[in-house]
Coordinates of C-alpha atoms in Angstrom, one line a residue:
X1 CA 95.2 97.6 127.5
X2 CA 99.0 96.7 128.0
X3 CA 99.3 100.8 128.8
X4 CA 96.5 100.7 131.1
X5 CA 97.9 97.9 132.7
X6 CA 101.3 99.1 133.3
X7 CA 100.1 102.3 134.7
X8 CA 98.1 100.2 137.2
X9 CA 100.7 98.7 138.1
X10 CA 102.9 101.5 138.9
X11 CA 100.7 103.4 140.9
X12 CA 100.3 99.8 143.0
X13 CA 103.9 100.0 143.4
X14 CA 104.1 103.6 144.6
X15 CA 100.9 103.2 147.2
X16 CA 103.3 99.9 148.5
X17 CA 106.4 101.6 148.9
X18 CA 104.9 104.4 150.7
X19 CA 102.7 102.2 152.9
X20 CA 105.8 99.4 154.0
X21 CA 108.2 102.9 155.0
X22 CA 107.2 106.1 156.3
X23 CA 110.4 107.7 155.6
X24 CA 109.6 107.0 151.9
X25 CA 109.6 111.0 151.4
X26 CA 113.3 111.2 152.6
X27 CA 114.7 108.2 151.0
X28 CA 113.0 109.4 147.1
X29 CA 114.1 113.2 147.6
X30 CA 114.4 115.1 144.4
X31 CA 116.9 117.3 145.5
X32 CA 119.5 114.0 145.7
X33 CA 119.2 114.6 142.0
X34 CA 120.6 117.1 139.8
X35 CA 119.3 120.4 141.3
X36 CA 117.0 122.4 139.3
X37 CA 115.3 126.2 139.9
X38 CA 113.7 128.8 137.7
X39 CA 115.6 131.8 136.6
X40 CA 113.4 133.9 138.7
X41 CA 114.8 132.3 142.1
X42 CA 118.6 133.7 141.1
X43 CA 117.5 136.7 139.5
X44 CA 118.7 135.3 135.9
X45 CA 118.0 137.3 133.3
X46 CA 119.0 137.1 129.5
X47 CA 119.7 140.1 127.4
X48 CA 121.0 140.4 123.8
X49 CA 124.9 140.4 123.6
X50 CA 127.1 143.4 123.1
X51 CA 127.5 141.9 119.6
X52 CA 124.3 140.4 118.8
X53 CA 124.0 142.9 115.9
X54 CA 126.7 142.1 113.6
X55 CA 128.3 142.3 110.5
X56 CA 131.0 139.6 108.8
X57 CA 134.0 139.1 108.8
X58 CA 134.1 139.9 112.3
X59 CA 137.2 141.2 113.6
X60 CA 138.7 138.4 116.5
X61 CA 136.0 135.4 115.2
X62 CA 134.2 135.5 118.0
X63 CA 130.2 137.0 118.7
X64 CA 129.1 138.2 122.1
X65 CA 125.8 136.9 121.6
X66 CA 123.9 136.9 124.3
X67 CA 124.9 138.0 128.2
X68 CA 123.7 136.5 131.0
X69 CA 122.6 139.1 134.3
X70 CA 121.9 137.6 138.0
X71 CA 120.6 139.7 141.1
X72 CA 121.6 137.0 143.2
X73 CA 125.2 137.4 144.9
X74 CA 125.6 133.8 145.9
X75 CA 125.8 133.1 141.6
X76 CA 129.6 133.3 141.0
X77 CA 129.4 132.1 137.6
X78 CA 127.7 130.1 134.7
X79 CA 128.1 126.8 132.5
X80 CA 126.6 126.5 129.3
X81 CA 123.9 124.2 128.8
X82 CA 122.4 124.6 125.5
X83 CA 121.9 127.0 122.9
X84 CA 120.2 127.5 119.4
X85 CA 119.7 129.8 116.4
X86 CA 116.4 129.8 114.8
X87 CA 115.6 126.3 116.0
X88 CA 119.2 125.1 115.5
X89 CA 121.9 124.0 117.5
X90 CA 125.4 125.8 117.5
X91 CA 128.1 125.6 119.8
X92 CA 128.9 128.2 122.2
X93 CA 130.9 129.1 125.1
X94 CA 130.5 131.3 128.8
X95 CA 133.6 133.9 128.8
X96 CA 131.8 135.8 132.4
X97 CA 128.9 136.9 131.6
X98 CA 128.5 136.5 127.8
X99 CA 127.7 133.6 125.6
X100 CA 129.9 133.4 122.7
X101 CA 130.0 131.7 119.2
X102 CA 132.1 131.3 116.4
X103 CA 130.8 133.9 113.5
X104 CA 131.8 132.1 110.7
X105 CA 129.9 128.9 112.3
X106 CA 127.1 131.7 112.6
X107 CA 127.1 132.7 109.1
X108 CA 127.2 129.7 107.8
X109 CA 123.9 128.0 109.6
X110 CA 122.3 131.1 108.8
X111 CA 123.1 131.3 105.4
X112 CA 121.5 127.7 105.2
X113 CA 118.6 128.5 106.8
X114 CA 118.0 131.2 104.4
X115 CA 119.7 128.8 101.4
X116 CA 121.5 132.3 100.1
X117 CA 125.1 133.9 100.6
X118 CA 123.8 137.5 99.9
X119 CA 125.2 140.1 102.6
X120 CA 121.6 140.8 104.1
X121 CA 121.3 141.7 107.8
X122 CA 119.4 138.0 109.2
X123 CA 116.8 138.0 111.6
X124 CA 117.8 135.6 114.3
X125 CA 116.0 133.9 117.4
X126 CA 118.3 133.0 120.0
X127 CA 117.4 130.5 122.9
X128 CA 119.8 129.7 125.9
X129 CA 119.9 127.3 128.9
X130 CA 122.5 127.6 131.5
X131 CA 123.3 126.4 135.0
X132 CA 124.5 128.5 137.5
X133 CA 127.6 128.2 139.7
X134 CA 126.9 128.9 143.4
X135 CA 129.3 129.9 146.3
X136 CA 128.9 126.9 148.2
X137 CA 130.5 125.0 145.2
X138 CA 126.9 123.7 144.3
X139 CA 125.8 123.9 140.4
X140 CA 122.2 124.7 139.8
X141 CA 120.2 123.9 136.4
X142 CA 118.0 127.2 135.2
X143 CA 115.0 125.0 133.6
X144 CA 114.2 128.2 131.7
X145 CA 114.9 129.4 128.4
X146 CA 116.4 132.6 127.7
X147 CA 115.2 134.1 124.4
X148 CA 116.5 137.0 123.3
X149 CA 117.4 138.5 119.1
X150 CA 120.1 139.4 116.7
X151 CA 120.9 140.3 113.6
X152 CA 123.6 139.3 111.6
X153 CA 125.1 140.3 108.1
X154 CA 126.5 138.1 105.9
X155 CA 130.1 138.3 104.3
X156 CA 129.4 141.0 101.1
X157 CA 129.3 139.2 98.0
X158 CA 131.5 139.9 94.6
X159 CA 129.9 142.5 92.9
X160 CA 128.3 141.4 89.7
X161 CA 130.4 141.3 87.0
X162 CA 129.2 144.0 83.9
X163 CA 130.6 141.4 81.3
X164 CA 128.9 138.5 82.8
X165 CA 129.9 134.8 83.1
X166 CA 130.6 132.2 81.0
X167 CA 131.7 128.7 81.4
X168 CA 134.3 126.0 80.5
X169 CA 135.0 122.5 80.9
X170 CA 133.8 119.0 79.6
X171 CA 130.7 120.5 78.1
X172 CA 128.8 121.4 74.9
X173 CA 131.0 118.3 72.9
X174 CA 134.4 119.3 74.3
X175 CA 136.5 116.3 75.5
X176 CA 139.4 118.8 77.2
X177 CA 138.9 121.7 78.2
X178 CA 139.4 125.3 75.7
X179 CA 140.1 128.5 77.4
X180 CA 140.0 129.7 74.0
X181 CA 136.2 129.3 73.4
X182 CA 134.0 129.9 76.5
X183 CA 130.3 129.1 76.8
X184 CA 128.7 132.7 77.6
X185 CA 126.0 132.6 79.9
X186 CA 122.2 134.4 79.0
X187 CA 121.3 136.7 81.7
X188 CA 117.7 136.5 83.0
X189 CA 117.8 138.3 85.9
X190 CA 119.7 140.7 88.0
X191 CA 122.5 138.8 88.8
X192 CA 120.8 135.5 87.5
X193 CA 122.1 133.8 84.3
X194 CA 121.8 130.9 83.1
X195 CA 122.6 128.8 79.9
X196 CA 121.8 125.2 78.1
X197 CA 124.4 122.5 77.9
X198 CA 125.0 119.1 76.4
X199 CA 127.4 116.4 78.1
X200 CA 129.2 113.2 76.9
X201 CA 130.9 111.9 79.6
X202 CA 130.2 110.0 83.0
X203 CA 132.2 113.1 84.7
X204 CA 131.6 116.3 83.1
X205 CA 133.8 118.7 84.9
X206 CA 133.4 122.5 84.6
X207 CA 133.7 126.1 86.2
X208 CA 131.9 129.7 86.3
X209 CA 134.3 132.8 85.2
X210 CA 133.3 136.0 85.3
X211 CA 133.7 137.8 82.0
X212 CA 135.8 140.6 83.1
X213 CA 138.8 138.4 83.3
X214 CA 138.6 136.7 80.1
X215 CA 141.5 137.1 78.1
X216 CA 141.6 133.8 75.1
X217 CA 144.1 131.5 76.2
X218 CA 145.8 132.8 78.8
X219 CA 144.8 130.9 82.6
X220 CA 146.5 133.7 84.5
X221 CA 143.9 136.4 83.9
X222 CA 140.7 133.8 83.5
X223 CA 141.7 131.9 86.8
X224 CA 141.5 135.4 88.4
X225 CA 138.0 135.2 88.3
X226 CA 137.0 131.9 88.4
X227 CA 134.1 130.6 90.5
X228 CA 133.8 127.0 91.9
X229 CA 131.8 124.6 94.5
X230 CA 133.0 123.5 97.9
X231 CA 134.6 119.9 97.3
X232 CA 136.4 119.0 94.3
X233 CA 133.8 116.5 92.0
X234 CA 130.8 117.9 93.8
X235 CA 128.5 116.1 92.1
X236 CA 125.4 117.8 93.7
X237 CA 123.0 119.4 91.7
X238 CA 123.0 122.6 93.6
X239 CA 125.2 124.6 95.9
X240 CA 126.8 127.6 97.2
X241 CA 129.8 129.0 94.7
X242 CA 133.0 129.9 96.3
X243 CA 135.5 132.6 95.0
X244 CA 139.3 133.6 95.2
X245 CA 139.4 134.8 99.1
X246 CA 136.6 133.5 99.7
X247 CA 136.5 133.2 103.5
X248 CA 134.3 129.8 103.3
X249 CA 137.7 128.1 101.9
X250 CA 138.7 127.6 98.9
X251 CA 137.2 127.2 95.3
X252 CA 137.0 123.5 94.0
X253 CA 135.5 122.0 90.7
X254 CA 131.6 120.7 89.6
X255 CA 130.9 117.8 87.9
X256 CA 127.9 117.1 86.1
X257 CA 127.2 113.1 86.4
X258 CA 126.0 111.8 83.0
X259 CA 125.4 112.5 79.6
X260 CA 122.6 114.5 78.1
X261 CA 121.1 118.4 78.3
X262 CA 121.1 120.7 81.1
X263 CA 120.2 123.8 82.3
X264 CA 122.8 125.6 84.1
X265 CA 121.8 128.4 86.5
X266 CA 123.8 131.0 88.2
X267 CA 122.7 133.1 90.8
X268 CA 125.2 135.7 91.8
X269 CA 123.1 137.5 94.0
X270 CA 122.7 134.3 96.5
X271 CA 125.6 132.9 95.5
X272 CA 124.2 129.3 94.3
X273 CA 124.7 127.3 91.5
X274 CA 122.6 124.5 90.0
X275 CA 122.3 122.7 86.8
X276 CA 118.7 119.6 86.6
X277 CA 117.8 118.4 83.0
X278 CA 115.5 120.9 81.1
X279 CA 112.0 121.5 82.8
X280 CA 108.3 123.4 81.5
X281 CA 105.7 124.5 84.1
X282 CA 102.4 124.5 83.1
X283 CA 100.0 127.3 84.6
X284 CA 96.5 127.2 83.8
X285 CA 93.1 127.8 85.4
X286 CA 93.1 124.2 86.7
X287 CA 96.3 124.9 88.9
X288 CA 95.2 128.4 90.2
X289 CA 98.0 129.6 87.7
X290 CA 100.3 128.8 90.0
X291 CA 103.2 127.2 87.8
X292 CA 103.2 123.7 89.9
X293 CA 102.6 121.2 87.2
X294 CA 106.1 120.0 85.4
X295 CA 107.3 118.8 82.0
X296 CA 110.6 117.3 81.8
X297 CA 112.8 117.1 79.1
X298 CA 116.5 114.7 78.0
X299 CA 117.4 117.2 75.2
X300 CA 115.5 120.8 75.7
X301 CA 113.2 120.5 73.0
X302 CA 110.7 117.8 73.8
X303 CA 109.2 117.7 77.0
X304 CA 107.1 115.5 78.7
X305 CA 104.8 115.6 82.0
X306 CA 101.3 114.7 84.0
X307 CA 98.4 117.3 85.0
X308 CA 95.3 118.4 84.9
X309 CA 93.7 120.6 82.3
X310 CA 90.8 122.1 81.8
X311 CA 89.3 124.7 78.4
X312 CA 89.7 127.8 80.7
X313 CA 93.2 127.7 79.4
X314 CA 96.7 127.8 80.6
X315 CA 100.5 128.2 79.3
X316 CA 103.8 126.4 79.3
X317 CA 106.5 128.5 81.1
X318 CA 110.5 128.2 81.1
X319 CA 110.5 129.4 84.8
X320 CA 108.0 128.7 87.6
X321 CA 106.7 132.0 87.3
X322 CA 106.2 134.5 84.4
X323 CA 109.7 135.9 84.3
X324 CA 110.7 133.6 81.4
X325 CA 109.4 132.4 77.9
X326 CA 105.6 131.7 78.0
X327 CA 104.3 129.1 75.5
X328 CA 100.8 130.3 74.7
X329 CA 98.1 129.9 72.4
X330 CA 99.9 131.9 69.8
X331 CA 102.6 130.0 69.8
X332 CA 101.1 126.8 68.8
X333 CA 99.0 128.9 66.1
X334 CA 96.5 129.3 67.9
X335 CA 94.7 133.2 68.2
X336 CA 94.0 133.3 71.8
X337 CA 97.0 134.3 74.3
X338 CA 96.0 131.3 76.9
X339 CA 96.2 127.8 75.1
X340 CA 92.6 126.5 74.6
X341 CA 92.2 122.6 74.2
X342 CA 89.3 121.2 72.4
X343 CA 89.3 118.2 74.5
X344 CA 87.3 117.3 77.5
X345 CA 88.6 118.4 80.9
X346 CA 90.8 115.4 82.4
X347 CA 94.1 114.2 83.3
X348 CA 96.3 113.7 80.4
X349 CA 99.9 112.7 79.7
X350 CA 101.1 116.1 78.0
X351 CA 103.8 116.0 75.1
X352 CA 105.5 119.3 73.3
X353 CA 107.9 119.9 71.1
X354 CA 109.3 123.1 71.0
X355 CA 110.6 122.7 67.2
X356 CA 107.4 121.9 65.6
X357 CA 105.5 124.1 67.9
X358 CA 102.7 121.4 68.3
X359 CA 101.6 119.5 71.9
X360 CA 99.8 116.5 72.2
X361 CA 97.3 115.2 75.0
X362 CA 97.0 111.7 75.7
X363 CA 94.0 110.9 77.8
X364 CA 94.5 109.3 80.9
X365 CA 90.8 108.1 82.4
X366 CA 92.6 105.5 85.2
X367 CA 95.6 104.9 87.2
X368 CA 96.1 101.2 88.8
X369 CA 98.3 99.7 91.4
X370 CA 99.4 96.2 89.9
X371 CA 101.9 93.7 90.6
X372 CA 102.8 90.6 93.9
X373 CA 101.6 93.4 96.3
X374 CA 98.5 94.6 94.8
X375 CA 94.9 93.0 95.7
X376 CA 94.3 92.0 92.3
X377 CA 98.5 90.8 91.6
X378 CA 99.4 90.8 88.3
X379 CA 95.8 89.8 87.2
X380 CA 94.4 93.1 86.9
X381 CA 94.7 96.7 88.2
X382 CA 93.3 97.9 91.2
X383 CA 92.6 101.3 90.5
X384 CA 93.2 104.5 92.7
X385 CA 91.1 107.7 92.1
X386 CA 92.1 111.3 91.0
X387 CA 92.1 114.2 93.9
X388 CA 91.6 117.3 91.8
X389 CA 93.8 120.8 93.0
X390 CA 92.4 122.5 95.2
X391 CA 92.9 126.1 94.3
X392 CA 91.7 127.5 98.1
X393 CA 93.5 124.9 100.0
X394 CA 96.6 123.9 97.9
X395 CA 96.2 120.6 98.1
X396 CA 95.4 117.4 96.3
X397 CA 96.7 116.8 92.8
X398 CA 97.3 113.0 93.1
X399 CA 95.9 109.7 92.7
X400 CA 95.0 107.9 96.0
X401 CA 93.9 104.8 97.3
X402 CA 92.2 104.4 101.3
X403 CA 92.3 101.6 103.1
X404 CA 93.7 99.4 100.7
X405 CA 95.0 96.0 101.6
X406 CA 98.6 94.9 100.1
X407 CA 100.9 91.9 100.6
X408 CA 104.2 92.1 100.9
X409 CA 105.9 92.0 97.7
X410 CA 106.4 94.4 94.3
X411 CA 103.7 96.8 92.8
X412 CA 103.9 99.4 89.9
X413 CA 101.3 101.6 88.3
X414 CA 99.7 101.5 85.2
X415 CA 97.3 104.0 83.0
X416 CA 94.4 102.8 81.3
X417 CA 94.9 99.5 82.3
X418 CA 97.5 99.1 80.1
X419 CA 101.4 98.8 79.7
X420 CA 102.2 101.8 77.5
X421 CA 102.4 104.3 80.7
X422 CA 104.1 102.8 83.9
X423 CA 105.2 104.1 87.1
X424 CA 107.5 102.2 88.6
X425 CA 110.6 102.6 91.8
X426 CA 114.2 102.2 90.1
X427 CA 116.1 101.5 93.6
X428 CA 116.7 105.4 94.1
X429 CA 113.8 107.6 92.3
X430 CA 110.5 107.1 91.2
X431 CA 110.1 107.1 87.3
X432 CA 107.9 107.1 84.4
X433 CA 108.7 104.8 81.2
X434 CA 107.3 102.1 78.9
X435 CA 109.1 99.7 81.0
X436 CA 108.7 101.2 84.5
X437 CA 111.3 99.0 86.6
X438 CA 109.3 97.7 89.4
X439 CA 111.0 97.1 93.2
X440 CA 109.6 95.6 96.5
X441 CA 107.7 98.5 97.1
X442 CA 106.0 96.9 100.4
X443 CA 107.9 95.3 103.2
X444 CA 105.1 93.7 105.2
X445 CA 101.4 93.3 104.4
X446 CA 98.8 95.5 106.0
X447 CA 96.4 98.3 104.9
X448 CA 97.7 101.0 103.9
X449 CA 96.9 104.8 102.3
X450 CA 98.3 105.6 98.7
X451 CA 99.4 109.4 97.4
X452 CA 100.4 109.0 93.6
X453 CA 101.8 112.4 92.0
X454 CA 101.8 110.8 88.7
X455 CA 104.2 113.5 87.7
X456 CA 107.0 113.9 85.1
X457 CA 110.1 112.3 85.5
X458 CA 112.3 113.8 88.0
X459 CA 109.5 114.7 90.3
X460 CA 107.0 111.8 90.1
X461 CA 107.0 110.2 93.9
X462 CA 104.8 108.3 96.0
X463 CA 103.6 107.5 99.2
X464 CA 102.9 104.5 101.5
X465 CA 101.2 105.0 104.3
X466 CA 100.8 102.0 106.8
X467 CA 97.8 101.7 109.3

């Protein structure tokens, strides 16, 4: 109503304006404003740059991107309006005709687009909005957009090393670090490796080297090939690795926040780096096979997680696809490849220990909101209902709740309407324990839509949607 009335209201307006004054027409003029014309009225064309193919490093810095064209001879030059790369902005200047950028800004947004370093030619979709500059002193918006495509090849990579890499720093019980005794990376991949560490410290820093310079003791020759993150003490859990020369800038040192096991990736062909606590994927028939369902783990050897099984079988996996070790039936001593479960399809909290070679499935038959927020408080459980996978659509996977009315206050989740299995928000992630923390989940009371992905821990979340 308040929409409709307004509306109402400014069409009165208009109708009374142009009643009271019959030079109404003159007095509102557009063209008063900021003049604006299609590109067709000046001729304007856009075309791909002299230099819109390219390959880094470029040799003065500078792309010719795109060039502007005009038929019309009253256009004696343009201004710059606007221009993107794939959807996103990057600065750019007009020297006569051609739009220019800087190509190591370039590279760099399209390296993150593509979240990899390797020199591969990159597909880009350019869009360009200009004004024109007229003889008579006038400036003219073009309310077109030019489109127009590139290419552009990435700075080549260091070639992969044939003795590998290996690491060093505050890991794997060393308090200092030991250029003495490195920690050799596994490699599982072309140009992928990756190994297991343990940390003690609140600051755990470290560094790749690649093995060709590794001579025991001696920091000339293994600084020679040392490989590092952006900003000294990155503490993020991924990134791009930097290099000696490296044109990005220089190579800085990693930190891994926190005591405890990780598994260190990298990935020389993209040139990223991460290291996340030790993870299992489950793939069975009641995913599609499709490696989605996790299992996380403090020390590598026993993992826990949240899914969906069925007795069509399925397998724990080291990597989210089959490149990796496979858990299967015959390594729990069982004869069948697949793992086969004697229970009863369901949702179940899934345990394994890699030493003993045994899992466990707990049962899970309900999942409850409870707590200050929740319709029932700390009474009782208001339970939320299981949305299987679907293997067509790629969807579901959770526990929801429609239309459900909360107050403002704090709410967990409980399993089996009990307190042995709790979800609960610990200020920055959602988390499974014995003890979830619970937070002021809801700000205001209303009725609102729940998604639960009762997952493992470091990938368990949920949603609140307000109506």
């Amino acid at each position: 109503m308040k929409k409709t009335l307004l509306y109402s209201l400014a069409v009165l307006a208009s109708v009374t304006l142009a009643s009271c004054n019959g030079d109404y027409d003159d007095w509102a003029n557009p063209q008063a404003n900021e003049q604006e014309a299609s590109a067709a009225k000046y001729g304007i064309t856009f075309a791909a740059g002299p230099e819109a193919e390219s390959s880094m490093p470029d040799a003065d810095g500078v792309i010719n991107l795109v060039t502007v064209n005009t038929t019309d001879a009253n256009v004696t030059g343009y201004t710059l309006k606007s221009l993107k790369v794939n959807g996103e902005a990057i600065n750019g200047e007009i020297d006569g005709n051609n739009i220019q950028v800087n190509a190591a800004e370039l590279e760099k947004i399209l390296c993150n687009q593509n979240n990899s370093r390797a020199s591969v030619a990159r597909d880009m979709k350019v869009e360009s909005k200009v004004s024109v500059n007229l003889a008579s002193g006038d400036a003219v918006a073009i309310n077109s957009v030019g489109e127009t495509t590139g290419k552009l090849t990435p700075t080549a990579t260091p070639q992969l090393d044939e003795k590998g890499y290996y690491m060093l720093g505050h890991l794997n019980g060393k308090a200092e670090w030991d250029n003495t005794d490195p920690i050799w990376m596994d490699k599982i991949a072309e140009g992928v490796y990756q190994v297991k560490v343990t940390t003690e410290k609140d600051e755990n820093w470290f560094k790749f080297f690649a093995g060709s310079n590794f001579i025991s003791g001696s920091w000339d020759d293994i600084n020679k090939g040392a490989l590092g993150c952006k900003e000294n003490g990155c503490k993020d859990g991924s990134g791009y690795i930097y290099y000696n020369g490296d044109s990005w800038g220089e190579l800085q040192t990693m930190v891994i926040p926190g005591a405890g096991t990780w598994i260190v990736t990298l990935d020389m062909n993209n040139l990223r780096y991460s290291f996340a606590k030790p993870v299992l994927y489950m793939a069975g028939d009641a995913n599609g096979w499709s490696h989605i369902d996790y299992l996380s783990s403090e020390n590598g050897v026993n993992y826990t997680g949240f899914m969906y099984l069925n007795q069509n079988g399925f397998k724990f996996c080291s990597q989210p696809n089959w490149d990796g070790t496979n858990y299967g039936g015959a390594y729990f001593g069982q004869e069948s490849d697949n793992i086969i479960m004697d229970e009863t399809e369901g949702y179940y909290k899934v345990d394994v220990d890699l030493s003993t070679k045994k899992y466990t499935l707990t049962p899970i038959t309900t999942i409850g909101i409870i707590g200050s927020a929740a319709p029932n408080g700390w009474d009782s459980d208001k339970d939320l209902t299981y949305v299987p996978y679907n293997k067509d659509t790629k969807k579901g996977g959770y526990w929801e709740a429609k239309d459900i009315e909360l107050k403002e206050g704090e709410c967990k989740f409980r399993a089996n309407d009990a307190w042995d299995m709790q979800w609960g928000y610990d200020g920055t992630k959602f988390v499974f324990s014995n003890n979830a923390p619970q937070k002021q989940f809801v700000p205001e009371a209303g009725t609102y839509d729940i998604k639960l992905y009762a997952w493992a821990n470091g990938y368990a979340k949920c949603e609140f949607t307000k109506k």
